[in-house]
Coordinates of N, CA, C and O in Angstrom, one line a residue:
S1 N 0.7 -1.3 0.3 CA 0.3 -0.2 -0.1 C 0.8 1.4 0.3 O 1.8 1.3 0.1
V2 N 0.5 2.1 -0.2 CA 0.9 3.8 -0.5 C -0.1 4.6 0.9 O -1.1 4.4 0.0
V3 N 1.1 4.9 1.3 CA -0.1 6.3 2.6 C 1.0 7.3 1.8 O 1.9 7.5 2.2
G4 N 0.2 8.4 1.9 CA 0.1 10.0 1.8 C 0.0 10.8 3.6 O -0.2 10.5 3.6
V5 N 1.6 11.0 3.8 CA 1.5 12.1 5.0 C 1.8 13.3 4.5 O 3.1 13.3 4.2
D6 N 1.3 14.1 5.2 CA 1.0 15.5 4.7 C 1.1 16.4 6.2 O -0.4 16.5 6.8
V7 N 1.4 17.3 6.6 CA 1.0 18.5 8.0 C 0.0 19.9 6.9 O -1.1 19.6 8.1
S8 N -0.2 19.3 5.5 CA -1.2 20.9 5.2 C -2.1 19.9 4.8 O -2.2 18.6 3.4
R9 N -3.7 20.0 5.1 CA -4.9 19.4 4.9 C -5.0 19.5 4.0 O -5.8 19.6 2.4
R10 N -4.7 21.0 3.1 CA -4.9 21.5 1.7 C -4.4 20.5 0.7 O -4.9 20.1 -0.5
S11 N -2.8 20.3 0.7 CA -2.5 19.8 0.6 C -3.1 18.2 0.4 O -2.7 17.3 -0.9
L12 N -3.3 17.4 1.3 CA -3.5 16.6 1.1 C -5.0 16.0 0.1 O -5.5 14.8 -0.5
A13 N -6.1 17.1 0.1 CA -6.9 17.3 -0.6 C -6.7 17.4 -1.9 O -7.5 16.4 -2.7
F14 N -6.0 18.1 -1.9 CA -5.3 17.9 -4.2 C -5.1 16.9 -4.2 O -5.4 16.7 -5.2
A15 N -4.0 15.9 -3.6 CA -3.8 14.7 -3.6 C -5.2 13.8 -3.8 O -5.0 12.7 -4.7
I16 N -5.6 14.1 -3.1 CA -7.3 13.0 -3.3 C -7.7 13.1 -4.8 O -8.1 12.3 -5.4
E17 N -7.5 14.4 -4.8 CA -9.0 15.1 -5.9 C -7.9 14.2 -6.6 O -8.5 14.3 -7.8
K18 N -6.6 14.1 -6.9 CA -5.5 13.8 -8.0 C -5.7 12.6 -8.0 O -5.1 12.5 -9.1
N19 N -5.4 11.7 -7.0 CA -5.3 10.4 -7.4 C -5.8 10.0 -6.6 O -5.5 8.4 -5.7
G20 N -7.3 9.8 -5.8 CA -7.8 9.6 -4.6 C -8.5 8.2 -5.0 O -9.4 7.3 -4.1
H21 N -8.0 8.2 -6.3 CA -9.2 7.0 -6.9 C -8.6 5.4 -6.9 O -8.9 4.2 -7.1
G22 N -7.2 5.0 -6.4 CA -6.2 4.1 -6.6 C -6.3 4.5 -4.6 O -6.7 4.4 -4.0
P23 N -5.2 3.1 -5.3 CA -4.8 2.1 -3.7 C -4.3 2.9 -2.2 O -4.2 2.9 -1.6
C24 N -4.2 4.5 -2.6 CA -3.4 5.1 -1.8 C -3.9 5.5 -0.7 O -5.6 5.8 -1.5
Q25 N -3.7 6.0 0.5 CA -4.3 6.5 1.6 C -3.5 7.8 2.0 O -2.0 7.7 1.4
Y26 N -4.6 8.3 2.4 CA -3.6 10.1 3.1 C -4.3 10.4 4.7 O -5.6 10.3 4.5
A27 N -3.3 11.2 5.1 CA -3.4 11.6 6.1 C -2.0 12.6 7.0 O -1.3 12.5 6.3
T28 N -2.8 12.9 8.0 CA -1.8 14.1 8.6 C -1.0 13.4 9.5 O -1.2 11.7 10.1
P29 N 0.6 13.5 9.9 CA 0.7 12.6 10.5 C 0.4 12.3 12.2 O 0.2 11.5 12.9
D30 N -0.8 13.5 12.7 CA -1.5 13.0 13.5 C -2.3 11.8 13.8 O -2.8 11.2 14.3
E31 N -2.7 12.1 12.2 CA -4.4 11.0 11.7 C -3.5 9.5 11.7 O -4.1 8.4 12.4
Y32 N -2.4 9.8 11.1 CA -1.7 8.1 10.3 C -1.6 7.6 11.7 O -0.3 8.2 12.3
V33 N -1.7 6.1 11.5 CA -0.8 5.3 12.9 C -0.8 3.4 11.5 O -1.1 3.3 11.0
P34 N 0.6 3.5 12.0 CA 1.4 2.2 10.8 C 0.6 1.2 11.2 O 0.6 0.6 12.7
R35 N 0.4 0.6 10.5 CA -0.3 -1.2 10.5 C 1.1 -2.4 10.5 O 0.5 -3.1 11.1
A36 N 1.7 -1.8 10.0 CA 3.0 -2.9 9.8 C 4.0 -1.9 9.7 O 4.1 -1.3 9.7
T37 N 5.3 -2.7 9.1 CA 6.6 -2.6 9.0 C 6.5 -1.4 8.1 O 5.9 -1.4 7.3
L38 N 7.6 -1.0 7.3 CA 7.8 -0.2 6.2 C 8.9 -0.7 5.4 O 10.4 -0.6 6.1
D39 N 8.9 -0.5 4.2 CA 9.3 -1.1 2.9 C 10.9 0.6 2.6 O 11.4 0.0 2.3
L40 N 9.6 1.6 2.8 CA 10.4 2.2 2.1 C 9.9 3.9 2.7 O 8.5 4.0 2.6
A41 N 10.5 4.8 2.9 CA 9.7 6.4 4.0 C 10.4 6.9 2.8 O 12.0 7.2 3.2
Y42 N 9.8 8.5 2.0 CA 10.2 9.5 1.0 C 9.7 10.7 2.0 O 9.1 11.0 2.1
S43 N 10.5 11.8 2.0 CA 10.4 12.7 2.3 C 11.5 13.5 1.5 O 11.7 13.3 0.6
N44 N 10.4 14.4 1.2 CA 10.5 15.3 0.0 C 10.1 17.0 0.2 O 8.8 17.5 1.2
G45 N 10.8 18.3 0.7 CA 11.2 19.1 0.7 C 10.7 19.8 2.1 O 9.7 20.1 2.5
V46 N 10.9 18.8 3.1 CA 11.1 18.9 4.5 C 11.8 19.7 5.4 O 11.7 20.5 6.5
F47 N 12.9 19.1 5.1 CA 14.8 19.2 5.4 C 14.9 20.3 6.0 O 15.7 21.3 6.9
H48 N 14.9 20.9 4.9 CA 15.1 23.1 5.2 C 13.8 23.6 6.2 O 14.4 24.4 6.8
H49 N 12.8 23.4 6.4 CA 11.9 23.8 7.5 C 12.5 23.3 8.7 O 11.6 23.6 9.7
I50 N 13.1 22.3 9.2 CA 13.8 21.6 10.6 C 14.8 22.2 11.2 O 15.6 22.8 9.8
P51 N 15.1 23.1 12.0 CA 16.1 23.7 12.4 C 17.2 22.8 12.6 O 16.8 21.5 12.8
P52 N 18.5 23.6 12.0 CA 19.8 23.4 11.6 C 20.0 21.4 12.7 O 20.0 20.7 12.8
A53 N 20.2 22.2 14.4 CA 20.0 21.3 15.2 C 19.3 19.9 15.8 O 19.9 19.4 16.2
Q54 N 17.9 20.0 14.8 CA 17.4 19.1 15.0 C 17.3 18.5 13.8 O 16.9 17.0 13.8
R55 N 18.4 18.3 12.5 CA 18.1 17.8 11.9 C 19.3 16.2 11.9 O 18.1 14.8 11.4
P56 N 20.2 16.1 12.4 CA 20.5 14.6 13.1 C 19.8 13.7 13.6 O 19.7 12.7 13.1
D57 N 18.3 13.9 14.2 CA 17.7 13.7 14.9 C 16.4 12.7 13.7 O 16.1 12.0 13.8
A58 N 16.3 14.0 12.8 CA 15.4 14.0 12.4 C 15.7 12.7 11.2 O 14.8 12.1 10.1
A59 N 16.9 12.9 11.1 CA 17.0 12.3 9.5 C 17.6 10.4 10.2 O 18.3 9.6 9.3
S60 N 17.7 10.1 11.5 CA 18.1 9.0 11.8 C 17.2 7.8 11.5 O 16.3 8.3 11.0
D61 N 17.6 6.5 12.2 CA 15.8 5.8 11.6 C 14.7 5.8 12.2 O 15.2 5.0 13.3
R62 N 14.0 6.4 11.0 CA 13.1 6.9 12.4 C 11.4 5.5 11.5 O 10.2 6.2 11.5
S63 N 12.2 4.1 10.7 CA 11.0 3.7 9.7 C 9.5 3.5 10.9 O 9.0 2.8 9.9
H64 N 9.6 3.4 11.5 CA 8.5 3.1 12.8 C 7.4 3.8 12.6 O 6.3 3.8 12.8
Q65 N 7.9 5.8 11.8 CA 6.5 6.7 12.0 C 5.9 6.3 10.5 O 5.0 7.0 10.3
G66 N 6.8 6.2 9.9 CA 6.5 5.8 8.1 C 6.1 7.1 7.8 O 4.8 6.9 7.1
F67 N 6.5 8.7 7.3 CA 6.3 9.6 6.8 C 6.4 9.4 5.2 O 8.0 8.7 5.0
C68 N 6.3 9.2 4.5 CA 6.7 9.6 3.5 C 5.3 10.5 2.6 O 4.2 10.6 3.1
H69 N 5.6 11.0 1.3 CA 4.8 12.0 1.0 C 5.1 11.6 -0.8 O 5.6 10.9 -1.6

């Protein structure tokens, strides 16, 4: 399965409008609850929003959280 997670409900609504007919699921980080382990987590355009001091933690192995875009 494919799960799209975004903090922006507006971005999620756009994704659902464009891709909502497929097997994808969409959620905010607060709504997303992983049901299994992940094979891949992909993040796009996020790290420049994270304060530099917090980036090493954000880039560490957090596969249990499963954020993908």
